[in-house]
Coordinates of C-alpha atoms in Angstrom, one line a residue:
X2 CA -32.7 -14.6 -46.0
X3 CA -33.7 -18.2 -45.0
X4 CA -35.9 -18.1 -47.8
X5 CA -33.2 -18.7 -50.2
X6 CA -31.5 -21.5 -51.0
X7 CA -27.9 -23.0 -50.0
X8 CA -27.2 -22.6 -54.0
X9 CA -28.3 -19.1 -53.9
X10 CA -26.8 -17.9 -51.0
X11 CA -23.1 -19.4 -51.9
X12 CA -23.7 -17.5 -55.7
X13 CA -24.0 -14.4 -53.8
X14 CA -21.8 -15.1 -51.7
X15 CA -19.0 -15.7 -54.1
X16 CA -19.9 -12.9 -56.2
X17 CA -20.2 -10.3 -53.7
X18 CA -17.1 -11.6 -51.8
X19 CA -14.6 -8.6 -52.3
X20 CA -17.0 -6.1 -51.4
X21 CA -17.6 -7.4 -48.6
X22 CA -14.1 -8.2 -47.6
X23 CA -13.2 -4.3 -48.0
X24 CA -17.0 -3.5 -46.7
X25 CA -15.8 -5.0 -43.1
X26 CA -12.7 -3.4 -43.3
X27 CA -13.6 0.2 -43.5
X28 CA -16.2 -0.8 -40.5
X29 CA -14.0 -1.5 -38.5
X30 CA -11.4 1.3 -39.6
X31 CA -14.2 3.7 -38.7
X32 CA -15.1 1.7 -35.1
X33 CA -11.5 2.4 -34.1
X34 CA -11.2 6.0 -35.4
X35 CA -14.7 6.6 -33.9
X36 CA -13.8 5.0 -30.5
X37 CA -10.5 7.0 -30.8
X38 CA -12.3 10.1 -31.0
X39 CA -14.3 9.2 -28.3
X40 CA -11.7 8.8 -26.1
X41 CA -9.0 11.5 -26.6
X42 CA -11.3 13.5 -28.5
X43 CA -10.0 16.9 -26.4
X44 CA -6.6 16.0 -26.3
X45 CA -6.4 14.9 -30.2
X46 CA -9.1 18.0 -30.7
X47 CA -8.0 19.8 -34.4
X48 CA -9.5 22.4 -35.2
X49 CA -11.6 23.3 -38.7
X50 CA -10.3 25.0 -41.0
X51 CA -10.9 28.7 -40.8
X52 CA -11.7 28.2 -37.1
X53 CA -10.8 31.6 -35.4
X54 CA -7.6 32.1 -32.9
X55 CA -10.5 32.0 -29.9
X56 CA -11.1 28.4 -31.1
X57 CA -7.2 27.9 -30.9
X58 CA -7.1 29.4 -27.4
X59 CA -9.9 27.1 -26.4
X60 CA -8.2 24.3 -27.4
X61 CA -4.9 25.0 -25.9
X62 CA -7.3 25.2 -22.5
X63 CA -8.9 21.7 -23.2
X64 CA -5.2 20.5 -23.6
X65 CA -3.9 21.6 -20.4
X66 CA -7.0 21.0 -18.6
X67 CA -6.4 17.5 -19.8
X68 CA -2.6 17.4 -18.9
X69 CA -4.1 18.8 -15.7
X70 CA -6.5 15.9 -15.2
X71 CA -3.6 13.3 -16.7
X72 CA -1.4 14.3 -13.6
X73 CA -3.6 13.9 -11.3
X74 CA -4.3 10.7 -12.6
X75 CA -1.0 9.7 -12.5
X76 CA -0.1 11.3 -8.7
X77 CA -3.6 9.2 -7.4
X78 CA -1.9 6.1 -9.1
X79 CA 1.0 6.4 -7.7
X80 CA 0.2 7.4 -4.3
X81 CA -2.3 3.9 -4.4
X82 CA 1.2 2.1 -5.6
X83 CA 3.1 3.7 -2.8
X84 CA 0.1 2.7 -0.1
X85 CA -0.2 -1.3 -1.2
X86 CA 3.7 -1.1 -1.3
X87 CA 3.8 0.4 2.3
X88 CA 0.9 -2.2 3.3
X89 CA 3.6 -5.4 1.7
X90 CA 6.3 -4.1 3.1
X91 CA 5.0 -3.6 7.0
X92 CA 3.6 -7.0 6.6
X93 CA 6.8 -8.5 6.2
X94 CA 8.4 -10.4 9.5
X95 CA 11.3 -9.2 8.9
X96 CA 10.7 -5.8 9.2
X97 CA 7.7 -5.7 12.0
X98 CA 7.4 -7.1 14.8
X99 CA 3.4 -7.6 14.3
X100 CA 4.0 -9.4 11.3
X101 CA 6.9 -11.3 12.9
X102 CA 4.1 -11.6 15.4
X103 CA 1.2 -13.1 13.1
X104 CA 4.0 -15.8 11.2
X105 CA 4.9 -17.5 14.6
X106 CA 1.4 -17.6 15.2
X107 CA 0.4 -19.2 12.4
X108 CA 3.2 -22.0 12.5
X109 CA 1.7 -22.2 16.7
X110 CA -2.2 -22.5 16.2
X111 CA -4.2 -25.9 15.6
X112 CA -6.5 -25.0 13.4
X113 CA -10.2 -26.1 14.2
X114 CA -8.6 -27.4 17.7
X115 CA -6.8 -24.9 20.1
X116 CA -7.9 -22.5 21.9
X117 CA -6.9 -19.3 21.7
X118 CA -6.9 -16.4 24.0
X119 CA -6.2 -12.3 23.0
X120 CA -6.1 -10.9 26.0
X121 CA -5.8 -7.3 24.6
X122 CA -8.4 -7.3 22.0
X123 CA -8.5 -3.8 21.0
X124 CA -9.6 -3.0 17.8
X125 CA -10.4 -6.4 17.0
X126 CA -7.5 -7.0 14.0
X127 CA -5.1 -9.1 16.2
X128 CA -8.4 -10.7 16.7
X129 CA -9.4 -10.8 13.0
X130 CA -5.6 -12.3 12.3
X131 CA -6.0 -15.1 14.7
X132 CA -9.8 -16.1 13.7
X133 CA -8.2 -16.1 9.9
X134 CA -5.5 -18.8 11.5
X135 CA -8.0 -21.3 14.0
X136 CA -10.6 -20.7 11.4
X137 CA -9.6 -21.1 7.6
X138 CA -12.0 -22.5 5.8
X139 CA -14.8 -20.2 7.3
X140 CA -12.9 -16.7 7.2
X141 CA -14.3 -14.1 4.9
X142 CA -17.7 -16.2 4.3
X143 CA -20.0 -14.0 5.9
X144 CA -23.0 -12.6 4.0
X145 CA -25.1 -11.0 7.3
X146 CA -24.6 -7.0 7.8
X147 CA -27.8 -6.9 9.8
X148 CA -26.7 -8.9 12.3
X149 CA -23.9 -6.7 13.4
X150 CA -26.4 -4.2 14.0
X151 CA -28.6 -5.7 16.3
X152 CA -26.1 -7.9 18.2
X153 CA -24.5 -5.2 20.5
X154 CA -28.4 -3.3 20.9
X155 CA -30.1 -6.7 21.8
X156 CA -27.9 -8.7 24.1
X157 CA -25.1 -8.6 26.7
X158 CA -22.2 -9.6 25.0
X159 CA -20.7 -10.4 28.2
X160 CA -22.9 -13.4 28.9
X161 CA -24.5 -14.3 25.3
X162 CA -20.6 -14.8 23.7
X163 CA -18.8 -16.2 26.2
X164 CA -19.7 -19.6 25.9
X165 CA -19.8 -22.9 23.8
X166 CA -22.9 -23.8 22.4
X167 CA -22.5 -28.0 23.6
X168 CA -25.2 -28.7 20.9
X169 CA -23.4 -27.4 18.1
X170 CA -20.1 -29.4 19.0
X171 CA -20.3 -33.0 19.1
X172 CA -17.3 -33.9 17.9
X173 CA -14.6 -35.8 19.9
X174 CA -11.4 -33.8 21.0
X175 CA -10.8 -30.1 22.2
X176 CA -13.3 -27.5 20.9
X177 CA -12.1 -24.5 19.0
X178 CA -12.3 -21.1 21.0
X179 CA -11.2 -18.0 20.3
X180 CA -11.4 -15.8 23.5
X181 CA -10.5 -12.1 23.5
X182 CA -10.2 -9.9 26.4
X183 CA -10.1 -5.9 27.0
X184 CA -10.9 -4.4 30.1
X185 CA -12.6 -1.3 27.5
X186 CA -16.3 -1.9 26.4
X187 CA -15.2 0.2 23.3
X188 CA -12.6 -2.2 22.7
X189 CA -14.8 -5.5 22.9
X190 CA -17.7 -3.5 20.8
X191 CA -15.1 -3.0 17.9
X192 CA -13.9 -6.2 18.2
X193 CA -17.5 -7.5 18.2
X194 CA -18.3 -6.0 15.0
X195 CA -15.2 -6.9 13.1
X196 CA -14.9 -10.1 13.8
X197 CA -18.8 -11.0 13.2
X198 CA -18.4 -9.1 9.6
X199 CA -15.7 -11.6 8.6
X200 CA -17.2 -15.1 10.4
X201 CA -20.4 -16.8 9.5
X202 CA -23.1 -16.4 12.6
X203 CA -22.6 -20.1 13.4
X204 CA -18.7 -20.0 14.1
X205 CA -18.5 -16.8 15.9
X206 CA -21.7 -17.5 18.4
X207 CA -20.2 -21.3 19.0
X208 CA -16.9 -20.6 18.9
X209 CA -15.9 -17.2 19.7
X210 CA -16.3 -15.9 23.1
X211 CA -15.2 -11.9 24.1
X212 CA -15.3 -11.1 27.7
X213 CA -15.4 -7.4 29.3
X214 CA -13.2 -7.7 31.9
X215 CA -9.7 -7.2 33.0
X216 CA -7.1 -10.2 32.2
X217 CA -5.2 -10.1 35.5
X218 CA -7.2 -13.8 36.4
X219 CA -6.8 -16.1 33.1
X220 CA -7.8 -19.2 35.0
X221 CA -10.9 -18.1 35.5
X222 CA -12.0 -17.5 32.2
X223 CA -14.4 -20.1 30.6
X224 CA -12.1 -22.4 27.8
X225 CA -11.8 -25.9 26.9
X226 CA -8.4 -26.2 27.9
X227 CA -7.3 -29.4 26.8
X228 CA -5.1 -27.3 24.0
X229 CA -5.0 -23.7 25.1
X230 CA -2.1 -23.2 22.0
X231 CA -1.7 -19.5 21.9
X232 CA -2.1 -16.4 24.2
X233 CA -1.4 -13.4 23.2
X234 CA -0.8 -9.5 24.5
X235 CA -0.6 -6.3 22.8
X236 CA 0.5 -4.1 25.9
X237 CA -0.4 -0.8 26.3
X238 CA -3.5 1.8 25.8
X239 CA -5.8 1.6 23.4
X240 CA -5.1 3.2 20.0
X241 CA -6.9 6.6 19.3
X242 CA -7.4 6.8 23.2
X243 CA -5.2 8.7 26.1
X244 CA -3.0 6.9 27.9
X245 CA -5.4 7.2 31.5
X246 CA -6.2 3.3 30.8
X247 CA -3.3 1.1 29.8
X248 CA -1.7 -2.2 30.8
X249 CA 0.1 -2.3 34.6
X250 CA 3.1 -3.8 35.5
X251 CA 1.5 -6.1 38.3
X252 CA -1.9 -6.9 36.7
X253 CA 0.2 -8.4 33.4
X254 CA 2.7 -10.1 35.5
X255 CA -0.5 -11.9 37.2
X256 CA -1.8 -12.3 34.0
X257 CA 1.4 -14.3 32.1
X258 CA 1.9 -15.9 35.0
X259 CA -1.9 -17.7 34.8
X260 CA -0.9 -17.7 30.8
X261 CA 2.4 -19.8 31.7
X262 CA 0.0 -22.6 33.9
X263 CA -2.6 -22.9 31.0
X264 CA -0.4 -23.7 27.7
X265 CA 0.1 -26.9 26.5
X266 CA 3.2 -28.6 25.1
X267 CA 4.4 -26.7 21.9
X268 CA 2.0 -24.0 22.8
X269 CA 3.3 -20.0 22.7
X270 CA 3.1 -17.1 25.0
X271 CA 3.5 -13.9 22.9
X272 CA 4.0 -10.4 24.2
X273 CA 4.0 -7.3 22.6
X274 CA 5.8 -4.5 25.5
X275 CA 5.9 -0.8 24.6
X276 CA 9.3 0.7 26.2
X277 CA 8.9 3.9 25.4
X278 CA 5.4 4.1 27.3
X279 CA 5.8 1.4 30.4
X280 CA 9.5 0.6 30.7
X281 CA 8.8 -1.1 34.2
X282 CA 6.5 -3.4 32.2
X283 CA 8.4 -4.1 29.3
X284 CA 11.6 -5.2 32.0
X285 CA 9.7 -6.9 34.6
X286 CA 7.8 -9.0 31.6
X287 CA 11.6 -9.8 29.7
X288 CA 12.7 -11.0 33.3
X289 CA 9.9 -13.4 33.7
X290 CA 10.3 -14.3 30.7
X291 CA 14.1 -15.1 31.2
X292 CA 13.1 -16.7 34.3
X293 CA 10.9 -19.5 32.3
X294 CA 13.8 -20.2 30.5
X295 CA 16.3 -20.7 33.4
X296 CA 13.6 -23.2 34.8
X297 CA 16.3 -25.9 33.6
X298 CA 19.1 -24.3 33.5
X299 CA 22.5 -26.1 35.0
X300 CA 24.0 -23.0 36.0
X301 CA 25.2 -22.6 39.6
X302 CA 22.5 -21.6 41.9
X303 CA 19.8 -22.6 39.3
X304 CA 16.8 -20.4 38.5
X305 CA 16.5 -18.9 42.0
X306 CA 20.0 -17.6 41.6
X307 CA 19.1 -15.8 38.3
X308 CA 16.2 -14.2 40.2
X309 CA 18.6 -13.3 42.9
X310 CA 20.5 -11.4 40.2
X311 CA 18.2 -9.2 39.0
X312 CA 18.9 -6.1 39.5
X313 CA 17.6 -3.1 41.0
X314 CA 15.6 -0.6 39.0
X315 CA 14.9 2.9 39.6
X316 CA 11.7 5.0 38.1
X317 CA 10.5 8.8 38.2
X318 CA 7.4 10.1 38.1
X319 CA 7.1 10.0 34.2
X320 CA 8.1 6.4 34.4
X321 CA 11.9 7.2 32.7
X322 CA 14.7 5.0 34.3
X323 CA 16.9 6.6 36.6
X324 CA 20.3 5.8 38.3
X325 CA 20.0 5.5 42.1
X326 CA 21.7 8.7 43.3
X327 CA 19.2 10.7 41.2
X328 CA 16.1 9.2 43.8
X329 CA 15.8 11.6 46.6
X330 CA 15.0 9.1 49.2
X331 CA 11.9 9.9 50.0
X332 CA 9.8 7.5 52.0
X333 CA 7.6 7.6 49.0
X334 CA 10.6 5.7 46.7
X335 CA 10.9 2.2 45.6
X336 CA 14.0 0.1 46.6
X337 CA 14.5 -0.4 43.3
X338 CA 13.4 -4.2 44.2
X339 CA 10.0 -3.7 43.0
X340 CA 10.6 -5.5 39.4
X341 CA 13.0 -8.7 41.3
X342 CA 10.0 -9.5 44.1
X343 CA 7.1 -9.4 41.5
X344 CA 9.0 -11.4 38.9
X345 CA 9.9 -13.9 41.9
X346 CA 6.7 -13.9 42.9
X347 CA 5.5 -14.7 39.4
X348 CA 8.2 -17.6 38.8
X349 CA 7.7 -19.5 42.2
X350 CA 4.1 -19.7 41.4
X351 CA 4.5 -21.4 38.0
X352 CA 7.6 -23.7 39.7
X353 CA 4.8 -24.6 42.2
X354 CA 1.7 -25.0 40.1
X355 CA 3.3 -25.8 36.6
X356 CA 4.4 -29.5 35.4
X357 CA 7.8 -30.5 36.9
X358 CA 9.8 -31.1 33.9
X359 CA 8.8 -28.0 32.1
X360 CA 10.9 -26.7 29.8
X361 CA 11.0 -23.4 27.9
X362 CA 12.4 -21.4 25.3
X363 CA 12.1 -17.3 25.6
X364 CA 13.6 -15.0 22.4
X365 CA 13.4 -11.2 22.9
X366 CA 12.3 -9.5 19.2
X367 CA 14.0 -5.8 19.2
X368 CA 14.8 -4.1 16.2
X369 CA 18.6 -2.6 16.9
X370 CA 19.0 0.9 17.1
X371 CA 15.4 1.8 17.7
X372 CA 15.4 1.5 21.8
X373 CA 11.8 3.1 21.8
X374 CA 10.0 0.4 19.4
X375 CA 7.9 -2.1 20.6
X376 CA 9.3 -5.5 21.5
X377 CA 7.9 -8.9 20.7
X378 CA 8.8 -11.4 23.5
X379 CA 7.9 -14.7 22.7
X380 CA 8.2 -18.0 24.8
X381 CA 7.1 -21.8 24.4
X382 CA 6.8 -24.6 26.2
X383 CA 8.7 -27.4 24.7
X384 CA 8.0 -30.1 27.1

């Protein structure tokens, strides 16, 4: 009580200390059998005494509904463990090629400086990925839901997000873009909404741009392109859609081709080719790729000659390889030259346009032993 004194209170104190010592203790004895009870009160549950065999049958059913609830518990736990193991071990380089994909990008991209262009988009998480890399310190500081609401209903994304907002970008040097591409409104709509739930309203509406339109024509597409560092491609159809609208081996070949002109120094082209769905376009884009490589090359006959060597290549209907004798020579059929004159075509085009002292270097990313896996194809430009 405060009205007692300092004297009093250290008399009573003293006097009553042992009882209060033992008073605390059997508190908090009876807190933790209490909170005990409480907790694994049905599967501690003991009967009274002279409780009838109907109470011991009941009890023996709160006990295995219990062991029933445990196990459950334990199979939810470990299926979670098994999914965030799954989730580290496909992000690992070494075991994807996506991930593979996502570190070279990372060691490529300038952040708050390049631009960068998906021209795939998707679903939006290549998208997401590369936003994370050009954009670090803003990623994941988004606090508007509304807005990805009423972006798609009020405006044409088309033309309200395609450009850069000069006002907002003063500062001297190339201006950060990220610039993603799909030829699939549903695509650029999902892309849309990811990438404005993860970005705060002032980077993605100065800095992002996502165009509805096919990527065959890169150098049209609006950039700053002093330090175009990275363009990308996931080849392909779009995931949870039929195959009726996927990537062609002429309309990529166009595209990579623009892609080669537009990269600077130390800048990467990175493909993603699906063999097992488009083996024309998985081979004509490793042969182009090849090609940039042999731009310097001191072998006899230079890179000319290595396009003279490709081979011929010969498809059914299904798009399956076949050997020549297996074509029944209808006027209908490819040469099998189809792959050598686009890929020429590509290559004299950047030998023409490009810097003449261009240099290269191309790597091929296949897992062994998995010939219908995707395949990372990677090249830079090194000088």
């Amino acid at each position: 009580s405060s009205d007692k004194s300092g004297e009093d209170l250290g008399r009573e104190s003293s006097s009553n200390n042992h009882f209060t010592v033992e008073n605390v203790k059997n508190v908090m004895d009876a807190t933790i059998e209490r909170s005990s009870s409480v907790l694994d009160e049905d599967i501690f549950y003991k009967p009274n005494q002279g409780e009838s065999d109907e109470s011991d049958t009941a009890t023996q059913g709160k006990r295995c509904n219990n062991d029933d609830r445990s196990n459950a518990i334990n199979e939810t736990r470990e299926k979670r463990n098994q999914h965030q193991d799954k989730r580290t071990y496909l992000s690992n380089p070494g075991v994807t090629p996506t991930a593979l994909a996502h570190s070279l990008w990372q060691s490529t991209i300038i952040p708050y400086r390049d631009t960068v262009i998906d021209c795939t988009c998707g679903n939006g998480k290549d998208c997401l990925a590369l936003a994370r890399m050009l954009f670090p310190d803003d990623y994941g500081k988004n606090d508007f839901d509304e807005i990805i609401d009423n972006t798609n209903d009020n405006q044409d994304t088309n033309n309200s997000t395609n450009g850069i907002n000069s006002n907002k970008n003063t500062h001297i040097g190339p201006t950060p873009q990220l610039i993603g591409i799909d030829i699939q409104s549903r695509a650029i709509h999902n892309s849309q909404r990811s990438l404005l739930s993860a970005l705060p309203p002032e980077t993605y509406f100065n800095h992002i741009s996502l165009l509805h339109q096919s990527h065959q024509h890169l150098m049209n597409v609006p950039r700053d392109t002093r330090s175009v560092g990275l363009i990308c491609y996931n080849l392909g159809y779009l995931p949870g859609t039929t195959k009726e609208t996927q990537t062609q081996t002429q309309t990529t070949l166009d595209s990579i081709t623009d892609a080669s002109l537009l990269l600077r120094v130390g800048g990467l082209l990175s493909i993603m080719t699906y063999p097992g769905s488009n083996l024309e376009e998985s081979i004509a884009v490793e042969h182009f790729v090849e090609g940039l490589a042999m731009l310097t090359t001191r072998d006899e006959g230079g890179w000319k000659g290595y396009l003279e060597g490709i081979g011929d290549y010969f498809f059914d209907d299904e798009g399956n390889e076949v050997d020549a004798e297996d074509i029944d020579g209808s006027d209908d059929c490819d040469d099998g030259g189809h792959i050598r004159r686009i890929v020429t075509s590509a290559l004299e085009r950047v030998a023409e346009d490009g810097e003449t002292k261009q240099t290269w270097r191309a790597f091929v990313h296949q897992p062994l032993g998995r010939p219908l896996s995707p395949v990372l194809v990677t090249v830079m430009r090194i000088k």
